[in-house]
Short mmCIF file of C-alpha atoms (C1' of nucleotides) in Angstrom, two decimals:
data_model
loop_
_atom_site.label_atom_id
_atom_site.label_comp_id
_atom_site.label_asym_id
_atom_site.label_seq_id
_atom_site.Cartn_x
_atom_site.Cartn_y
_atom_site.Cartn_z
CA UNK A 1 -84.36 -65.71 -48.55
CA UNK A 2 -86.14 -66.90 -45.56
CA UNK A 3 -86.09 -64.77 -42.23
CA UNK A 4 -83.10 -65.55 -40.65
CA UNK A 5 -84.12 -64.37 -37.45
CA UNK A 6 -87.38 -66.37 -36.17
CA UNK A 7 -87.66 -64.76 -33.40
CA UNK A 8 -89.97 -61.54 -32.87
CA UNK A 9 -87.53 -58.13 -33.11
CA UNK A 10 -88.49 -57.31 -29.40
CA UNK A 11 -87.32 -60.58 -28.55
CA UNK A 12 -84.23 -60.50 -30.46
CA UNK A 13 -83.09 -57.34 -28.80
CA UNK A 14 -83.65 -58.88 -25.42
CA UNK A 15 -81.14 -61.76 -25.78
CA UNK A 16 -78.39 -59.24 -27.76
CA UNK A 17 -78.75 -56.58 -24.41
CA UNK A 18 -78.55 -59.56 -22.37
CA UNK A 19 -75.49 -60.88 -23.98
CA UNK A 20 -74.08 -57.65 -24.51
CA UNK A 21 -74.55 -56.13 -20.91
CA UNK A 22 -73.19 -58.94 -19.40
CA UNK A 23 -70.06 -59.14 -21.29
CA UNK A 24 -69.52 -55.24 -21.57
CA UNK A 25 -71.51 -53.70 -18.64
CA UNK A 26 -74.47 -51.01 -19.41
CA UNK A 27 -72.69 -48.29 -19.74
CA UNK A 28 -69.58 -49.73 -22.19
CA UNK A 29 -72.40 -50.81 -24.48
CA UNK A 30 -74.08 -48.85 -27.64
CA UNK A 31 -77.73 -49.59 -28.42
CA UNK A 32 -75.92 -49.43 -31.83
CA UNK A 33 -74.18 -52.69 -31.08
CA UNK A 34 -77.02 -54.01 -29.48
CA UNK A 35 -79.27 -53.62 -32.92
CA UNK A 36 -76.59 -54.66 -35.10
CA UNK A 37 -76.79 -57.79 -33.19
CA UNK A 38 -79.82 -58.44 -32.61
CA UNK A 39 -80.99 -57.39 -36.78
CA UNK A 40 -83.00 -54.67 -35.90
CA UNK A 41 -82.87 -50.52 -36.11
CA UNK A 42 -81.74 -48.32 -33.72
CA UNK A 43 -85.10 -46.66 -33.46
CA UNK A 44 -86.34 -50.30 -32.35
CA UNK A 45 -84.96 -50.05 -28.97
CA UNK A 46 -86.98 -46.71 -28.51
CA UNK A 47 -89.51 -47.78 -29.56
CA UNK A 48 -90.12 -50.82 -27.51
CA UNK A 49 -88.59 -49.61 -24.46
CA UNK A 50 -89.04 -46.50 -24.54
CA UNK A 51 -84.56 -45.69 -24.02
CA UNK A 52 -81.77 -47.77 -23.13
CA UNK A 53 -81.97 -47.62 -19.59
CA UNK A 54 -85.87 -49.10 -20.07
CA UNK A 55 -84.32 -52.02 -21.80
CA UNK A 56 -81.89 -52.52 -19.08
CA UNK A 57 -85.04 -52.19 -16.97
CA UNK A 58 -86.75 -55.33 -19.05
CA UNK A 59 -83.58 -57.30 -19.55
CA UNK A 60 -83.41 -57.70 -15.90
CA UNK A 61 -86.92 -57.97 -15.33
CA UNK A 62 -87.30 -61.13 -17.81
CA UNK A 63 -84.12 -62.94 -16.25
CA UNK A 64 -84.70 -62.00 -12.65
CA UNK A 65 -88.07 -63.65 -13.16
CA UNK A 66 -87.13 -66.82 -13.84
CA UNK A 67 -84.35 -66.71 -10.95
CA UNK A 68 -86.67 -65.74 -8.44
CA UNK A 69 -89.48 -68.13 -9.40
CA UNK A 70 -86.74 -70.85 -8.85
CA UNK A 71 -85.41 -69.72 -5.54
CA UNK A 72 -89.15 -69.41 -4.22
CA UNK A 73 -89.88 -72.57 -5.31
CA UNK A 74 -86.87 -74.67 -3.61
CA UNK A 75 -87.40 -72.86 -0.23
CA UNK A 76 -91.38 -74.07 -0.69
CA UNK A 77 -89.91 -77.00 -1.10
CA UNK A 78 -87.73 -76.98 1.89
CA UNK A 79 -90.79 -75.89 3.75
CA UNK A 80 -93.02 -79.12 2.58
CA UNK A 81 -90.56 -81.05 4.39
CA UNK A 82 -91.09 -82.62 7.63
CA UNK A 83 -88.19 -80.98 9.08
CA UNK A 84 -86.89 -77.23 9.04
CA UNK A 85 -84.57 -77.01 6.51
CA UNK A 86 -80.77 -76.57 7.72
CA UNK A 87 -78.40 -73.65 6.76
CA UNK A 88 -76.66 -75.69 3.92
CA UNK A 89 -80.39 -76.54 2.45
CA UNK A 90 -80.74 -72.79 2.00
CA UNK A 91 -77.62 -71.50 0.87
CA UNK A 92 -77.98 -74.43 -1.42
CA UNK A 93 -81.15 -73.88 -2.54
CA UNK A 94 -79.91 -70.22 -3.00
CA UNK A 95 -76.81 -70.38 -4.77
CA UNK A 96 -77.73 -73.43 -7.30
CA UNK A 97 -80.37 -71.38 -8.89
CA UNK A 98 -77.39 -69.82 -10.38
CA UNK A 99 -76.02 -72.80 -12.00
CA UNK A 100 -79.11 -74.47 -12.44
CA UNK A 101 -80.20 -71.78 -15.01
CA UNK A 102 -77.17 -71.85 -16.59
CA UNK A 103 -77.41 -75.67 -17.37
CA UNK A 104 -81.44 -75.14 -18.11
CA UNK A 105 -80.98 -72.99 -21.02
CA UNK A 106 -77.32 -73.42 -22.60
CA UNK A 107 -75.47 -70.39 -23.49
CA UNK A 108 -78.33 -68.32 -22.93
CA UNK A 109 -78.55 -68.78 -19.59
CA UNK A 110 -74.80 -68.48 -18.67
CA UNK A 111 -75.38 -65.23 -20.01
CA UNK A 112 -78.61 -64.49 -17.63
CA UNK A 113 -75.94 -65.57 -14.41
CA UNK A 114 -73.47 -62.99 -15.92
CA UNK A 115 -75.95 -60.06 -16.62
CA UNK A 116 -77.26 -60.47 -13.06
CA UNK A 117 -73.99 -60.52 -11.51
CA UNK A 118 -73.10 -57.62 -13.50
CA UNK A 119 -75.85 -55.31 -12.56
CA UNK A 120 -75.43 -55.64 -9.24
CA UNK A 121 -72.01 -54.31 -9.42
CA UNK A 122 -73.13 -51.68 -11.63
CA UNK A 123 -71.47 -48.02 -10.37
CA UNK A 124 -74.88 -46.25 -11.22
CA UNK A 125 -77.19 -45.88 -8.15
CA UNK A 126 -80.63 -46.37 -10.11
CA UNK A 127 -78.99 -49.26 -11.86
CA UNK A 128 -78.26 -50.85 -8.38
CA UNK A 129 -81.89 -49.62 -7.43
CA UNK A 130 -83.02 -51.37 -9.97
CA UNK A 131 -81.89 -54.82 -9.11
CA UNK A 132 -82.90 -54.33 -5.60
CA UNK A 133 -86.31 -54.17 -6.01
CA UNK A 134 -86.23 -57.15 -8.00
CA UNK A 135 -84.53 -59.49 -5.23
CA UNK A 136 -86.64 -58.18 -2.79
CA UNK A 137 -89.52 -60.59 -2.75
CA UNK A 138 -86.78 -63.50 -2.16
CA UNK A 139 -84.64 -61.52 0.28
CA UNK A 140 -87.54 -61.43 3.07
CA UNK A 141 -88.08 -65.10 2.34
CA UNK A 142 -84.46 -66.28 2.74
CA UNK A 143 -83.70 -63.87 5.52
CA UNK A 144 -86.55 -65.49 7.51
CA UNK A 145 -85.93 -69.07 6.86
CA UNK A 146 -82.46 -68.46 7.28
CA UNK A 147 -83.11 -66.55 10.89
CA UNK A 148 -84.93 -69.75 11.86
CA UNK A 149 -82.33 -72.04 10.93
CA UNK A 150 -79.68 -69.29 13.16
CA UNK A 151 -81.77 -68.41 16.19
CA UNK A 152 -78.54 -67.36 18.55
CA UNK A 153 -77.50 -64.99 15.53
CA UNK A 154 -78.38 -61.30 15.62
CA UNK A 155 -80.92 -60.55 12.70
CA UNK A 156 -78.51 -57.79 11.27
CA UNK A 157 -75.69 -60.47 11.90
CA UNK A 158 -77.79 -62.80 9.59
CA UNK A 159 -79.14 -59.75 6.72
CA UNK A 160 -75.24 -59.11 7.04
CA UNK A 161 -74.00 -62.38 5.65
CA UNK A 162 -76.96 -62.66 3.69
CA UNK A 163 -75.96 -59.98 1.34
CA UNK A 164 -72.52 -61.20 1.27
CA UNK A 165 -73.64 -64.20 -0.19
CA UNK A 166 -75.60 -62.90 -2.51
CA UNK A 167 -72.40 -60.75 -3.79
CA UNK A 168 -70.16 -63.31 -4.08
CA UNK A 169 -72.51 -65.44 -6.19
CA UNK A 170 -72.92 -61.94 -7.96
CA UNK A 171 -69.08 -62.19 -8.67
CA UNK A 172 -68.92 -66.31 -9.43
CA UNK A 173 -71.83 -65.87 -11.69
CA UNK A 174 -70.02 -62.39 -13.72
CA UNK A 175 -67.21 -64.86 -13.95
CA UNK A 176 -64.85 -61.68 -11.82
CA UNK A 177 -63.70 -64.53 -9.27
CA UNK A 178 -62.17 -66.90 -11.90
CA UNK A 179 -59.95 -64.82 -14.61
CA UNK A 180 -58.23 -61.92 -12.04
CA UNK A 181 -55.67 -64.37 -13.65
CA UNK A 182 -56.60 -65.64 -16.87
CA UNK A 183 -55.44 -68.87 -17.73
CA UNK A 184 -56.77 -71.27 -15.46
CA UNK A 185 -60.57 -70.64 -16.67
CA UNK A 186 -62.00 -74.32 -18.12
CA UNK A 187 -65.25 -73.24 -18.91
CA UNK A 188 -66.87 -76.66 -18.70
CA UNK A 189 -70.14 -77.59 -16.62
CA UNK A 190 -67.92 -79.75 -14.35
CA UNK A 191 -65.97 -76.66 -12.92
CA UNK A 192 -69.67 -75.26 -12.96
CA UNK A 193 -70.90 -77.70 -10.48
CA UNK A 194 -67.56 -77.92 -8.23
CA UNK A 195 -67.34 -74.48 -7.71
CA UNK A 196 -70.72 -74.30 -7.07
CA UNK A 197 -70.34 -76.81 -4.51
CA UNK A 198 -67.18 -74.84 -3.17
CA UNK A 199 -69.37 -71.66 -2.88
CA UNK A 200 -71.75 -73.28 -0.65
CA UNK A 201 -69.08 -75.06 1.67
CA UNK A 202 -67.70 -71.67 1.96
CA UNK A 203 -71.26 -69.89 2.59
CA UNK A 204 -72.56 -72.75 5.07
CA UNK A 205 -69.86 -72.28 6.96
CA UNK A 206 -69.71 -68.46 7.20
CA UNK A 207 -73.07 -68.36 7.91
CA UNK A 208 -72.91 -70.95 11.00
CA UNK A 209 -70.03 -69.02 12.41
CA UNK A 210 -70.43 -67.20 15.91
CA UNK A 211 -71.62 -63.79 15.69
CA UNK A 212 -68.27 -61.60 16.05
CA UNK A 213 -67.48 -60.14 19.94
CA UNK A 214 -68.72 -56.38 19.57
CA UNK B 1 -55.90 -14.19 -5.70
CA UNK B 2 -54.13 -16.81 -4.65
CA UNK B 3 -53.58 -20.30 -5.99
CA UNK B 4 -56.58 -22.20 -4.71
CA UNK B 5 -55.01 -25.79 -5.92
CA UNK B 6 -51.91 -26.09 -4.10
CA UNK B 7 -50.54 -29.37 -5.23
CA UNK B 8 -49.44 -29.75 -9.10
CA UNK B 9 -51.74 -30.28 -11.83
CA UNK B 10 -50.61 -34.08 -12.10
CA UNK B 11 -51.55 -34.75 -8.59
CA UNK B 12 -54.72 -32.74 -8.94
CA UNK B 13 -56.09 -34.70 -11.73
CA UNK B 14 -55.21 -38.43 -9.86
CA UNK B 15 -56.73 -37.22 -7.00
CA UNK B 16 -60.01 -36.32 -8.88
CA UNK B 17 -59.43 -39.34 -11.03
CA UNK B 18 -59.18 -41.23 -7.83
CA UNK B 19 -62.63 -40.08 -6.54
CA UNK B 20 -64.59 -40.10 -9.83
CA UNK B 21 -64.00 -43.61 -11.10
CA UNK B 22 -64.48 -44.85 -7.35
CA UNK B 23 -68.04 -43.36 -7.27
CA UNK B 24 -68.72 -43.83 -11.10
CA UNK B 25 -66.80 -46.36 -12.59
CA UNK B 26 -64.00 -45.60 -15.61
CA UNK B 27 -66.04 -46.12 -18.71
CA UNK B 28 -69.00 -43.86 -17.31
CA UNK B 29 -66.42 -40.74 -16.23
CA UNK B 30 -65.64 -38.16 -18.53
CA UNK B 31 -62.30 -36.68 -19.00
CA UNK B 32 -63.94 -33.25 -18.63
CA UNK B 33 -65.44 -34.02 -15.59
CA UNK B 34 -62.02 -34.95 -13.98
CA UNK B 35 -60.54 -32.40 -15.48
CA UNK B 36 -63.24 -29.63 -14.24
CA UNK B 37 -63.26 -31.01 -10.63
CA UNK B 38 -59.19 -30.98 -10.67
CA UNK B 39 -59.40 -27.67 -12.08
CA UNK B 40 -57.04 -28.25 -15.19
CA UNK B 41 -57.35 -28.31 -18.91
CA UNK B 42 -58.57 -31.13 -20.83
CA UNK B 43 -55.12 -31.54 -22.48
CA UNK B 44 -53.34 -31.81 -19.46
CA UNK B 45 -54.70 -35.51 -19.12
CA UNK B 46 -53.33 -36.67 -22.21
CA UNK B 47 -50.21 -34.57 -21.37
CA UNK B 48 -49.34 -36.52 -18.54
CA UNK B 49 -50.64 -39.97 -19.07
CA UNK B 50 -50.93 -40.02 -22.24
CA UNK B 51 -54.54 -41.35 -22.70
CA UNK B 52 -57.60 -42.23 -20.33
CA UNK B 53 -56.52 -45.20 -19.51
CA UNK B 54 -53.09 -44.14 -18.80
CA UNK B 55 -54.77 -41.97 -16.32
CA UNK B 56 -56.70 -45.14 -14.61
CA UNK B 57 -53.43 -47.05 -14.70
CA UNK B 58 -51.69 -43.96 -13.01
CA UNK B 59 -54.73 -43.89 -10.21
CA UNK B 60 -54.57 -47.80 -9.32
CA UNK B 61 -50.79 -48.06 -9.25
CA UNK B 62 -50.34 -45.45 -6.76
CA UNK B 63 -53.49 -46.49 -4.83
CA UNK B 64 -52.18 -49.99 -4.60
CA UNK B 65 -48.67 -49.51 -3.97
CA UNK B 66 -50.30 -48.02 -0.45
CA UNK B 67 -52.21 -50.92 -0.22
CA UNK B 68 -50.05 -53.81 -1.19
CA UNK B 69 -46.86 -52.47 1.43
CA UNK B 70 -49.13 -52.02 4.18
CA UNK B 71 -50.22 -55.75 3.54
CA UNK B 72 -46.89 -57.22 3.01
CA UNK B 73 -46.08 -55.07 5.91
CA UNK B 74 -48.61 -57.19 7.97
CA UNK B 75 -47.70 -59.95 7.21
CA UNK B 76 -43.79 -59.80 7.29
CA UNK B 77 -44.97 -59.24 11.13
CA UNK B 78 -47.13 -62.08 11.87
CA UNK B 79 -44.14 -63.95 10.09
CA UNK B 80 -41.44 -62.64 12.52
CA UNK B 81 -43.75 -63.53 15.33
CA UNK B 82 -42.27 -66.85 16.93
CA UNK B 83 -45.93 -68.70 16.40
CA UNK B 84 -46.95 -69.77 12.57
CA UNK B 85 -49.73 -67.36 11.42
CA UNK B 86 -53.09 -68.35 12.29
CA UNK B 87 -55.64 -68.18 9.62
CA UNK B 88 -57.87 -65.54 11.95
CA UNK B 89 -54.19 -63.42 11.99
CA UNK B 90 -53.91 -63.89 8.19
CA UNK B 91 -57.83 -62.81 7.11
CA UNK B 92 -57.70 -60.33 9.64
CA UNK B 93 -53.94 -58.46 8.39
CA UNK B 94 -55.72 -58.90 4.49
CA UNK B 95 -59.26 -57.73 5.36
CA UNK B 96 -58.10 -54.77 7.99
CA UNK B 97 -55.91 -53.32 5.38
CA UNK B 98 -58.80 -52.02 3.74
CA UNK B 99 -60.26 -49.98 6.53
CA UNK B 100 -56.84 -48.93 7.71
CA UNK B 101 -56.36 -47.09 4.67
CA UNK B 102 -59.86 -45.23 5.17
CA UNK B 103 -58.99 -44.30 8.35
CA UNK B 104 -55.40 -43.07 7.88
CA UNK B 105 -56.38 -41.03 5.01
CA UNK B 106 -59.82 -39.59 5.76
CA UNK B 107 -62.18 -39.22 2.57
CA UNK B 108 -59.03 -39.57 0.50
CA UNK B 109 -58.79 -43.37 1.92
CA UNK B 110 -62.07 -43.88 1.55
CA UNK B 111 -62.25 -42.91 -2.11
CA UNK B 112 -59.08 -45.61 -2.47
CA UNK B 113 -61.01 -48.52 -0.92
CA UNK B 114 -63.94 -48.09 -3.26
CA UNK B 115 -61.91 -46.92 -5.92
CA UNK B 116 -59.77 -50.88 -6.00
CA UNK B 117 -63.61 -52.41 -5.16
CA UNK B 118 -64.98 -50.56 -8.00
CA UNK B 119 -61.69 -51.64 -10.43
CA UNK B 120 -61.84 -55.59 -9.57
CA UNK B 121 -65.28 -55.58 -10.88
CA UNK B 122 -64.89 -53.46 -14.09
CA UNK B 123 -66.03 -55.45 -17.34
CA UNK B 124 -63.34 -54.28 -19.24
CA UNK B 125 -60.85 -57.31 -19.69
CA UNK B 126 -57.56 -54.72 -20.19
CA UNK B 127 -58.49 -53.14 -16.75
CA UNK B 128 -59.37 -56.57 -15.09
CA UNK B 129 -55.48 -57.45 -16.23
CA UNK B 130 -54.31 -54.14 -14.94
CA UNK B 131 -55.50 -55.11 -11.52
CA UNK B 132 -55.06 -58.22 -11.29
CA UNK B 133 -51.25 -57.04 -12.28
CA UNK B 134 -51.09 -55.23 -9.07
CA UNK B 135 -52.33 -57.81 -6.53
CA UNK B 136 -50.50 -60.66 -7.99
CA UNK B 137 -46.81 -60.06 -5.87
CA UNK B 138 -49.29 -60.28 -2.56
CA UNK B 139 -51.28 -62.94 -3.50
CA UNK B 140 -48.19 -65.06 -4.28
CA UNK B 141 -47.35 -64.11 -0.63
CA UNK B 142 -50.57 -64.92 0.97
CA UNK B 143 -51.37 -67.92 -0.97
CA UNK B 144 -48.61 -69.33 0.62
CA UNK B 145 -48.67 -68.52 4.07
CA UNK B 146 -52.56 -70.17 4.39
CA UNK B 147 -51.50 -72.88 2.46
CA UNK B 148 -49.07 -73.43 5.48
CA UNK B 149 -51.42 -72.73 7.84
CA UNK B 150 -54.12 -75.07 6.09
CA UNK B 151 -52.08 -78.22 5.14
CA UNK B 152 -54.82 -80.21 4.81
CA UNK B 153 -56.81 -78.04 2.88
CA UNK B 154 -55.80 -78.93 -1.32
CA UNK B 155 -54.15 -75.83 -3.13
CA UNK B 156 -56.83 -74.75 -5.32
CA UNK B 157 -59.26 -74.74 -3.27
CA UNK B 158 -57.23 -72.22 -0.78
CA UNK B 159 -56.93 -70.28 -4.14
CA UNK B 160 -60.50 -70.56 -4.35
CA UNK B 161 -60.99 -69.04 -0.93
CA UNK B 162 -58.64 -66.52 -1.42
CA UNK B 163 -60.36 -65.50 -4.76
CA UNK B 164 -63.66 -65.16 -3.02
CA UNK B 165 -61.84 -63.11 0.11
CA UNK B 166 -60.46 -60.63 -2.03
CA UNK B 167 -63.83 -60.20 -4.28
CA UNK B 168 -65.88 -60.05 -1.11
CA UNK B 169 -64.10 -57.36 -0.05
CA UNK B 170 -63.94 -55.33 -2.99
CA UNK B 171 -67.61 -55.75 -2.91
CA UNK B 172 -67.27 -54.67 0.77
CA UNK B 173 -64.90 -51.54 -0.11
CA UNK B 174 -67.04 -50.48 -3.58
CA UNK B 175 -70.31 -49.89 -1.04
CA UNK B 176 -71.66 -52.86 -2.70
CA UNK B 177 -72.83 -54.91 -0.37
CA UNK B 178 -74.56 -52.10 2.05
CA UNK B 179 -76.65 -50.14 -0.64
CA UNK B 180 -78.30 -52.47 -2.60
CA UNK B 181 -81.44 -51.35 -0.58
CA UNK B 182 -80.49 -47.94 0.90
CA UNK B 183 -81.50 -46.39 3.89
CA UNK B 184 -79.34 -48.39 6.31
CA UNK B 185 -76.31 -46.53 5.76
CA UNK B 186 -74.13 -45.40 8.91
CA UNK B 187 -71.58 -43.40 7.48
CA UNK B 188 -70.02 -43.56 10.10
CA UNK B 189 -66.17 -45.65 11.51
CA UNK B 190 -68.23 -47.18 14.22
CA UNK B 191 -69.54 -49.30 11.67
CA UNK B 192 -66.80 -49.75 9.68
CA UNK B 193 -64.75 -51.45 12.37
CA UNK B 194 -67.63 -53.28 13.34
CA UNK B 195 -68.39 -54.64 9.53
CA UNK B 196 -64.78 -55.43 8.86
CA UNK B 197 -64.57 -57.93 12.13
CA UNK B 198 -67.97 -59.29 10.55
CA UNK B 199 -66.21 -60.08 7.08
CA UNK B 200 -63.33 -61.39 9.39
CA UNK B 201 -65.51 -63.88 11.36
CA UNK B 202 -66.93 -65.02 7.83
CA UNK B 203 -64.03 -65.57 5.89
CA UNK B 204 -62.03 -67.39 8.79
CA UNK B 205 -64.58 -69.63 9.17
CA UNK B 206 -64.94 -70.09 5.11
CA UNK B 207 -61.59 -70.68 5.05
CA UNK B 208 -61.51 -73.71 7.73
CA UNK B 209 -64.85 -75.38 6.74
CA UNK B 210 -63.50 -79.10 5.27
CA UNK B 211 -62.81 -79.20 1.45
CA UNK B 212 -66.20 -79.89 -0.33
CA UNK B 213 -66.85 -83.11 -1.27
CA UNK B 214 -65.79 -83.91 -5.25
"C1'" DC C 1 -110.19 -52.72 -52.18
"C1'" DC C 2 -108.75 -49.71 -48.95
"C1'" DC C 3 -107.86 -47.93 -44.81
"C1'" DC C 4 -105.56 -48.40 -40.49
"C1'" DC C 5 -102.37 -49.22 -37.18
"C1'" DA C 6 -98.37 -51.41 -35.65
"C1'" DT C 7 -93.80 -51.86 -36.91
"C1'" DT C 8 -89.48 -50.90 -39.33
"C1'" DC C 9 -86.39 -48.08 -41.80
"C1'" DA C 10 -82.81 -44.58 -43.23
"C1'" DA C 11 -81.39 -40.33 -41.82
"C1'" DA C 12 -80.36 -36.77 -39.02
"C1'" DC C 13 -80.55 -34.40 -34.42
"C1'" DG C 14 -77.68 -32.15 -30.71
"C1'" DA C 15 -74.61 -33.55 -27.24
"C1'" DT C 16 -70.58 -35.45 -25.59
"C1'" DC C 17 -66.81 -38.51 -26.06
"C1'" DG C 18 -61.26 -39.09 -26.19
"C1'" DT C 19 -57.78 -36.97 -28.52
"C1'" DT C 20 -54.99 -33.46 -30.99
"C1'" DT C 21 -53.18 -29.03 -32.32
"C1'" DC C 22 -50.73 -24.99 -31.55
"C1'" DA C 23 -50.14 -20.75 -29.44
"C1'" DA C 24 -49.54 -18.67 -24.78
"C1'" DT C 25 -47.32 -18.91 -20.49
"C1'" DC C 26 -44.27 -20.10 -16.85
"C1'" DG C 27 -39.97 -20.88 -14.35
"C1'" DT C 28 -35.15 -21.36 -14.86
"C1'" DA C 29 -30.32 -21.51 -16.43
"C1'" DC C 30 -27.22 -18.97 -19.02
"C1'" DG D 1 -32.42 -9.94 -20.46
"C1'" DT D 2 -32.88 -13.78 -23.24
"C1'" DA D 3 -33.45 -18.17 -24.87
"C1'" DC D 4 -35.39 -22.67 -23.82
"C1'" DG D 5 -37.87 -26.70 -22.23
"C1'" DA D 6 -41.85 -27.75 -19.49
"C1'" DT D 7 -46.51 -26.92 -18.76
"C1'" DT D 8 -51.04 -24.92 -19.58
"C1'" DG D 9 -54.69 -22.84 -22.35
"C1'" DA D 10 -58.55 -22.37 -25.78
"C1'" DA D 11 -60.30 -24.45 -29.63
"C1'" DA D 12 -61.34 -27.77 -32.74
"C1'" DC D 13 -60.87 -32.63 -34.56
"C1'" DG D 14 -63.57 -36.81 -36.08
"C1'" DA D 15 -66.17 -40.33 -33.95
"C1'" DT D 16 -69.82 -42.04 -31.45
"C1'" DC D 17 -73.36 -41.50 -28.14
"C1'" DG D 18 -78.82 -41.78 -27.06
"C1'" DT D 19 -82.70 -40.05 -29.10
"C1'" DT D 20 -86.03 -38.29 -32.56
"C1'" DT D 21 -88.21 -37.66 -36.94
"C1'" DG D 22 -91.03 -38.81 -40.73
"C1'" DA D 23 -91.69 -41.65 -44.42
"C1'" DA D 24 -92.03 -46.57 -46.03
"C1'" DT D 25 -93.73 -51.09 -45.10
"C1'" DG D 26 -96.89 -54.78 -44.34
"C1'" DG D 27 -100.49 -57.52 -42.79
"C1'" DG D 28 -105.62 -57.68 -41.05
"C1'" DG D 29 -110.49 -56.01 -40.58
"C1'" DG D 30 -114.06 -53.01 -42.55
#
DNA sequence: CCCCCATTCAAACGATCGTTTCAATCGTAC
DNA sequence: GTACGATTGAAACGATCGTTTGAATGGGGG
């Protein structure tokens, strides 16, 4: 028979730990059930990444990549503009790249929203590490433009509600906001793009709030 | 010598329980380490919960039970008060819970905060359920009483908000949204206070921007 | 053709997992 | 004191974990 799996075995493991981590979490998951899925050997995993936390390490890499490259390019694009770009343009900008993903590439990329908003959540301190340095880059970017956009707010104010929105898209895209209750989930892109909308209502508005009274 | 571990050996092993899966998470803890660090025998887990899980269910129900009277507490206050509930006095009796149980409890509290962050977040669909089990009489409660006190504001989208409150801080209580890039850590109450009037601020001001546009 | 090197494979490694067994131990009521 | 139920102890269960080994495979360049 033909090979029923096209794709190269380094790639294949890839989207299964991708899948996998994001529905399971890193630690809950087997490199056993991540080769049985993916069609490859145990030994495969070793010997491309060298152990399972190294695949972690290039599962995130790969889809943090892509998220990054899209957040950098809307705020250059809010930059071009003739006029500095307001709060809701960034948080915006910000917490589409999410959802934007997701409708780019299908099922594969609802799992990339899910695997990122999994790691960061991850207990394990090199884990969390690990996903820091990768939003880094953006992070000085967005707390910049966002400072600019917030001059009478203190910058530790601003880096303050900068990481909360960047957990609660963490939660929204790991899906832990919807099904505390399960039941009301509809898993269509329509709920995709209204609760995207209702994150950034939220967001816009906690960010343009008065610093609190110390 | 004498006893070193005053309290029983079922109270022993939630309390280490308690603090383990707060700083590691359930699936990555060992029953061996909790039992080691509560100074009992491996059996004795199984004994009196009956399984690992048992244990975890044990750990949350008696961390929550704290948690859930001392917001129903709150609020039974704020209702008794001859004014409706504003939506600052609602966020602020939900969110201050939190750090109220750090401080009354010392280290013990503060293992409980990160403990029901840590929980919310778990991948593990059976766990999810179990907490979302425990919160469900108070958000019943809550739900209502900022429905009242945002009539114009359409139900599911205060559900929404509410969602998002009670994620953000369990991101807040798990440590989540300080040490993604560590060195900034205070340690310290000062702080603590300080943050929890930030999340405050935020989410009363998420919760009265305008419904988003559909 | 043959060698070579990258890749894959089955198999096993030692370690650790949650759970179970059963004897030893304890306090307590008779 | 003795019998008894509750609790604890050491040890082992089978299963599964991440990792390693060493041989088989297969295609490409000499």
């Amino acid at each position: 028979m033909n090979d029923p799996h096209p794709r190269s075995t380094r790639e294949r493991l890839l989207d299964a730990a991708e899948r996998l981590f994001a529905e399971h979490g890193f630690a809950a998951t087997s490199l056993r059930t991540v080769t049985v899925t993916a069609g490859a050997n145990v030994a495969a995993v070793n010997y491309h990444f060298g152990s399972k936390e190294g695949l972690l390490r290039a599962v995130v890499d790969r889809a943090m990549t892509s998220v990054n490259g899209e957040r950098l390019r809307l705020l250059e694009e809010l930059r071009a503009s003739d006029r500095k770009p307001t709060v809701e343009q960034l948080v915006r900008a910000f917490v589409v790249t999410g959802a934007s993903i997701v409708e780019r590439s299908g099922t594969h990329g609802r799992d990339v929203a899910r695997l990122l908003g999994r790691v960061m959540v991850e207990p394990d301190p090199a884990i969390r590490r690990l996903f820091g340095a990768e939003v880094a880059p953006v992070e000085g970017q967005y707390l910049q433009a966002l400072q600019t956009a917030l001059p009478q707010l203190p910058p530790n104010e601003v880096a303050f509600r900068y990481r909360a929105m960047v957990g609660l898209l963490a939660l929204y895209q790991s899906d832990t906001l919807g099904d505390l209750h399960p039941g009301h989930r509809t898993e269509g892109d329509i709920a995709t793009t209204q609760e995207t909308e209702r994150l950034v209502t939220m967001l816009t508005a906690a960010f343009r709030a008065p610093a609190a009274a110390t």
